mmCIF file of C-alpha atoms in Angstrom:
data_model
loop_
_atom_site.group_PDB
_atom_site.id
_atom_site.type_symbol
_atom_site.label_atom_id
_atom_site.label_comp_id
_atom_site.label_asym_id
_atom_site.label_seq_id
_atom_site.Cartn_x
_atom_site.Cartn_y
_atom_site.Cartn_z
ATOM 1 C CA MET G 1 14.291 -6.690 -2.368
ATOM 2 C CA PRO G 2 11.959 -8.481 0.088
ATOM 3 C CA PHE G 3 12.126 -8.121 3.839
ATOM 4 C CA PRO G 4 13.867 -11.036 5.609
ATOM 5 C CA ARG G 5 10.537 -12.529 6.753
ATOM 6 C CA ASP G 6 8.822 -12.295 3.370
ATOM 7 C CA LEU G 7 8.085 -15.456 1.434
ATOM 8 C CA PRO G 8 9.736 -15.376 -2.013
ATOM 9 C CA ASP G 9 7.493 -14.264 -4.877
ATOM 10 C CA GLN G 10 4.349 -14.117 -2.715
ATOM 11 C CA PRO G 11 3.340 -10.461 -2.406
ATOM 12 C CA GLN G 12 -0.277 -11.384 -1.621
ATOM 13 C CA GLU G 13 0.915 -13.269 1.453
ATOM 14 C CA ARG G 14 2.732 -10.190 2.719
ATOM 15 C CA VAL G 15 -0.266 -7.931 2.078
ATOM 16 C CA VAL G 16 -2.571 -10.376 3.888
ATOM 17 C CA ARG G 17 -0.141 -10.679 6.799
ATOM 18 C CA GLN G 18 0.199 -6.919 7.233
ATOM 19 C CA LEU G 19 -3.552 -6.433 6.814
ATOM 20 C CA VAL G 20 -4.301 -8.935 9.578
ATOM 21 C CA ALA G 21 -1.658 -7.436 11.869
ATOM 22 C CA ALA G 22 -3.146 -3.966 11.343
ATOM 23 C CA LEU G 23 -6.738 -5.150 11.873
ATOM 24 C CA LEU G 24 -5.748 -6.815 15.135
ATOM 25 C CA PHE G 25 -3.665 -3.893 16.394
ATOM 26 C CA GLU G 26 -6.397 -1.374 15.563
ATOM 27 C CA LYS G 27 -8.940 -3.680 17.255
ATOM 28 C CA LEU G 28 -11.101 -3.924 14.147
ATOM 29 C CA ILE G 29 -11.369 -7.668 14.642
ATOM 30 C CA GLU G 30 -11.539 -9.614 17.891
ATOM 31 C CA ALA G 31 -9.493 -12.783 17.850
ATOM 32 C CA ARG G 32 -9.163 -15.517 20.434
ATOM 33 C CA CYS G 33 -5.456 -15.952 21.172
ATOM 34 C CA THR G 34 -4.113 -19.244 22.531
ATOM 35 C CA PRO G 35 -0.469 -19.927 23.479
ATOM 36 C CA LEU G 36 0.851 -22.848 21.451
ATOM 37 C CA ASP G 37 4.430 -24.155 21.405
ATOM 38 C CA GLY G 38 6.034 -20.808 22.155
ATOM 39 C CA THR G 39 3.845 -18.848 19.767
ATOM 40 C CA LEU G 40 0.292 -17.518 19.676
ATOM 41 C CA CYS G 41 -2.526 -19.051 17.677
ATOM 42 C CA PHE G 42 -5.206 -16.473 16.915
ATOM 43 C CA GLU G 43 -8.651 -17.283 15.507
ATOM 44 C CA TRP G 44 -11.699 -15.250 14.582
ATOM 45 C CA HIS G 45 -14.912 -15.538 12.611
ATOM 46 C CA ALA G 46 -16.587 -13.466 9.911
ATOM 47 C CA PRO G 47 -19.799 -14.135 7.972
ATOM 48 C CA GLY G 48 -19.170 -17.293 5.951
ATOM 49 C CA TYR G 49 -15.537 -17.683 7.030
ATOM 50 C CA ARG G 50 -13.260 -18.789 9.825
ATOM 51 C CA PHE G 51 -9.732 -17.440 10.046
ATOM 52 C CA ARG G 52 -6.618 -18.467 11.914
ATOM 53 C CA GLY G 53 -2.953 -17.585 12.052
ATOM 54 C CA PHE G 54 0.134 -17.673 14.224
ATOM 55 C CA GLY G 55 2.489 -15.044 15.536
ATOM 56 C CA ARG G 56 4.111 -13.453 18.556
ATOM 57 C CA LEU G 57 3.738 -10.195 20.398
ATOM 58 C CA GLY G 58 6.394 -7.619 19.591
ATOM 59 C CA PRO G 59 7.085 -4.088 20.838
ATOM 60 C CA PHE G 60 4.013 -1.979 21.684
ATOM 61 C CA ASP G 61 2.002 -5.242 21.859
ATOM 62 C CA ARG G 62 1.824 -5.378 18.081
ATOM 63 C CA LEU G 63 1.389 -8.892 16.774
ATOM 64 C CA ARG G 64 4.145 -10.108 14.464
ATOM 65 C CA VAL G 65 2.305 -12.548 12.224
ATOM 66 C CA THR G 66 4.217 -15.631 11.099
ATOM 67 C CA PRO G 67 4.683 -15.610 7.302
ATOM 68 C CA GLY G 68 2.358 -18.011 5.522
ATOM 69 C CA SER G 69 0.273 -18.733 8.613
ATOM 70 C CA VAL G 70 -2.940 -16.765 7.930
ATOM 71 C CA GLN G 71 -5.617 -19.120 6.610
ATOM 72 C CA GLN G 72 -9.328 -19.098 5.937
ATOM 73 C CA ALA G 73 -11.936 -21.844 5.906
ATOM 74 C CA GLY G 74 -15.258 -21.552 4.132
ATOM 75 C CA ALA G 75 -18.367 -23.687 4.129
ATOM 76 C CA ASP G 76 -16.394 -26.763 3.041
ATOM 77 C CA GLY G 77 -14.243 -26.543 6.180
ATOM 78 C CA HIS G 78 -10.958 -26.757 4.274
ATOM 79 C CA TRP G 79 -8.157 -24.420 5.330
ATOM 80 C CA ARG G 80 -6.426 -22.443 2.587
ATOM 81 C CA PRO G 81 -4.345 -19.248 2.365
ATOM 82 C CA ALA G 82 -6.466 -16.251 3.326
ATOM 83 C CA GLU G 83 -7.471 -13.746 0.650
ATOM 84 C CA PRO G 84 -7.948 -9.982 1.055
ATOM 85 C CA ARG G 85 -11.548 -10.051 -0.185
ATOM 86 C CA ALA G 86 -12.553 -12.606 2.444
ATOM 87 C CA LEU G 87 -10.750 -10.709 5.202
ATOM 88 C CA LEU G 88 -12.651 -7.530 4.368
ATOM 89 C CA ALA G 89 -16.034 -9.223 3.992
ATOM 90 C CA GLY G 90 -17.046 -9.002 7.638
ATOM 91 C CA LEU G 91 -15.615 -5.607 8.533
ATOM 92 C CA PRO G 92 -18.074 -2.887 9.602
ATOM 93 C CA MET G 93 -17.588 -0.376 6.802
ATOM 94 C CA PRO G 94 -19.606 1.030 3.885
ATOM 95 C CA ASP G 95 -19.402 -1.036 0.718
ATOM 96 C CA ALA G 96 -17.770 1.864 -1.132
ATOM 97 C CA HIS G 97 -14.966 2.023 1.443
ATOM 98 C CA ARG G 98 -14.534 -1.748 1.281
ATOM 99 C CA ALA G 99 -14.236 -1.620 -2.511
ATOM 100 C CA ALA G 100 -11.719 1.238 -2.327
ATOM 101 C CA LEU G 101 -9.575 -0.583 0.224
ATOM 102 C CA LEU G 102 -9.679 -3.786 -1.810
ATOM 103 C CA ALA G 103 -8.572 -1.840 -4.891
ATOM 104 C CA GLU G 104 -5.572 -0.488 -2.966
ATOM 105 C CA LEU G 105 -4.650 -3.953 -1.712
ATOM 106 C CA ASP G 106 -4.961 -5.467 -5.195
ATOM 107 C CA ARG G 107 -2.879 -2.686 -6.733
ATOM 108 C CA THR G 108 -0.196 -3.098 -4.084
ATOM 109 C CA ILE G 109 0.052 -6.792 -4.950
ATOM 110 C CA ALA G 110 0.145 -6.047 -8.680
ATOM 111 C CA LEU G 111 2.929 -3.466 -8.381
ATOM 112 C CA CYS G 112 4.976 -5.774 -6.154
ATOM 113 C CA ARG G 113 4.732 -8.397 -8.894
ATOM 114 C CA TRP G 114 5.689 -5.813 -11.517
ATOM 115 C CA ASN G 115 8.737 -4.849 -9.475
ATOM 116 C CA ALA G 116 9.794 -8.474 -9.065
ATOM 117 C CA ALA G 117 9.550 -9.045 -12.814
ATOM 118 C CA HIS G 118 11.152 -5.825 -14.059
ATOM 119 C CA LEU G 119 13.529 -4.302 -11.517
ATOM 120 C CA ASN G 120 17.236 -4.932 -11.767
ATOM 121 C CA ARG G 121 18.205 -5.115 -8.110
ATOM 122 C CA ARG G 122 21.762 -4.213 -7.199
ATOM 123 C CA PRO G 123 23.876 -3.744 -4.063
ATOM 124 C CA ARG G 124 22.931 -0.556 -2.231
ATOM 125 C CA LEU G 125 25.902 0.028 0.040
ATOM 126 C CA ASP G 126 27.735 2.510 -2.178
ATOM 127 C CA LEU G 127 24.775 4.148 -3.912
ATOM 128 C CA PRO G 128 24.487 7.947 -3.808
ATOM 129 C CA TYR G 129 21.483 9.282 -1.898
ATOM 130 C CA SER G 130 19.140 9.824 -4.842
ATOM 131 C CA ASP G 131 19.800 6.339 -6.214
ATOM 132 C CA LEU G 132 19.507 4.778 -2.759
ATOM 133 C CA ASP G 133 16.154 6.479 -2.212
ATOM 134 C CA ALA G 134 14.883 4.943 -5.453
ATOM 135 C CA ALA G 135 16.319 1.513 -4.646
ATOM 136 C CA LEU G 136 14.429 1.224 -1.345
ATOM 137 C CA GLU G 137 11.371 -0.405 -2.886
ATOM 138 C CA GLU G 138 10.202 -2.639 -0.030
ATOM 139 C CA GLY G 139 7.460 -0.305 1.177
ATOM 140 C CA HIS G 140 6.189 0.211 4.720
ATOM 141 C CA PRO G 141 6.413 -2.882 6.968
ATOM 142 C CA TYR G 142 3.111 -2.105 8.757
ATOM 143 C CA HIS G 143 0.636 -0.535 6.348
ATOM 144 C CA PRO G 144 -0.898 -3.192 4.063
ATOM 145 C CA CYS G 145 -1.459 -0.762 1.151
ATOM 146 C CA PHE G 146 2.232 0.083 0.999
ATOM 147 C CA LYS G 147 2.351 0.440 -2.788
ATOM 148 C CA ALA G 148 -1.186 1.258 -3.939
ATOM 149 C CA ARG G 149 -0.651 4.289 -6.222
ATOM 150 C CA LEU G 150 -4.175 4.198 -7.562
ATOM 151 C CA GLY G 151 -4.414 5.943 -10.913
ATOM 152 C CA PHE G 152 -0.913 4.863 -11.951
ATOM 153 C CA SER G 153 -0.883 2.461 -14.884
ATOM 154 C CA ASP G 154 2.015 0.038 -15.264
ATOM 155 C CA ALA G 155 3.470 2.443 -17.826
ATOM 156 C CA ASP G 156 3.141 5.319 -15.327
ATOM 157 C CA HIS G 157 4.826 3.189 -12.678
ATOM 158 C CA ALA G 158 7.731 2.407 -15.026
ATOM 159 C CA ALA G 159 8.122 6.065 -15.975
ATOM 160 C CA PHE G 160 7.529 7.777 -12.626
ATOM 161 C CA GLY G 161 7.650 5.184 -9.831
ATOM 162 C CA PRO G 162 10.755 5.728 -7.702
ATOM 163 C CA GLU G 163 11.744 2.052 -7.825
ATOM 164 C CA ALA G 164 12.143 2.106 -11.603
ATOM 165 C CA GLY G 165 14.690 4.891 -11.270
ATOM 166 C CA ALA G 166 13.690 6.666 -14.488
ATOM 167 C CA ARG G 167 14.827 10.278 -14.470
ATOM 168 C CA PHE G 168 12.523 13.091 -15.526
ATOM 169 C CA GLN G 169 12.224 16.823 -15.008
ATOM 170 C CA LEU G 170 8.981 18.017 -13.439
ATOM 171 C CA PHE G 171 8.042 21.491 -14.647
ATOM 172 C CA TRP G 172 4.383 21.817 -13.671
ATOM 173 C CA LEU G 173 1.870 19.650 -11.874
ATOM 174 C CA ALA G 174 -1.819 20.246 -12.579
ATOM 175 C CA VAL G 175 -4.210 19.612 -9.691
ATOM 176 C CA ALA G 176 -7.978 19.542 -10.159
ATOM 177 C CA ARG G 177 -9.538 22.573 -8.511
ATOM 178 C CA ALA G 178 -11.941 20.305 -6.614
ATOM 179 C CA ASP G 179 -8.923 18.762 -4.860
ATOM 180 C CA LEU G 180 -7.223 22.068 -4.077
ATOM 181 C CA ARG G 181 -7.443 24.481 -1.160
ATOM 182 C CA GLN G 182 -5.443 27.667 -1.538
ATOM 183 C CA ALA G 183 -5.134 30.916 0.408
ATOM 184 C CA LEU G 184 -3.640 33.639 -1.767
ATOM 185 C CA PRO G 185 -2.957 37.222 -0.653
ATOM 186 C CA THR G 186 -4.651 38.650 -3.769
ATOM 187 C CA ALA G 187 -7.030 37.525 -6.493
ATOM 188 C CA GLU G 188 -5.803 34.349 -8.187
ATOM 189 C CA THR G 189 -5.069 35.861 -11.605
ATOM 190 C CA ALA G 190 -3.263 38.859 -10.134
ATOM 191 C CA PHE G 191 -1.197 36.631 -7.855
ATOM 192 C CA TRP G 192 -0.008 34.241 -10.566
ATOM 193 C CA GLU G 193 0.634 36.981 -13.083
ATOM 194 C CA ALA G 194 2.897 38.634 -10.523
ATOM 195 C CA GLU G 195 4.663 35.350 -9.750
ATOM 196 C CA LEU G 196 5.020 33.932 -13.266
ATOM 197 C CA GLY G 197 4.492 36.836 -15.610
ATOM 198 C CA ALA G 198 1.383 37.515 -17.659
ATOM 199 C CA ASP G 199 2.505 35.460 -20.676
ATOM 200 C CA ALA G 200 3.401 32.348 -18.656
ATOM 201 C CA TRP G 201 0.135 32.534 -16.693
ATOM 202 C CA ALA G 202 -1.867 32.940 -19.890
ATOM 203 C CA ASP G 203 -0.120 29.891 -21.381
ATOM 204 C CA LEU G 204 -0.867 27.781 -18.297
ATOM 205 C CA ALA G 205 -4.477 28.970 -18.220
ATOM 206 C CA ARG G 206 -4.844 27.972 -21.864
ATOM 207 C CA ARG G 207 -3.354 24.504 -21.289
ATOM 208 C CA ARG G 208 -5.585 23.722 -18.327
ATOM 209 C CA ALA G 209 -8.771 25.001 -19.947
#
């Protein structure tokens, strides 16, 4: 279910809008703001591009960007809807970070489209808590990568994404040792054998080998 200000079936527009709002609020881009007919027109430049959009200042001086207003113009001078790749092109960041952020933005857009095509939306008023928690699929209204889930395929999203509402029982979750920091009171093997039993620990050790 889209937010009231979202344009129907245009998840890229929402991602672009929230990305621009975040970049402006975090002062990662410097835009010239001009009052215009009760709103603000903001413009800025990046290598090879000009950008513009409209909005208004909300609480905490955060810019509320008008849906559909963020545009870019290239060498031909023609204004068109802004794209994430162009917006990131001029930001001062390592190329690897830029590529990672773009991947999260692209995946957010893709999963929003998957949700629009596959979810059976229903009234939420009388849903029990667990079903209501799954039905709230809009994502964060500020962060532009509100549905990235890198590493999740579409099949993973359908099986384990909360929006899809598929039920499953989680028994164990394996985490790569390189991504894990643990502080145990005893040696690892002794600790887990005491917690799980020697047979269960041996079975888990065999499965993760």
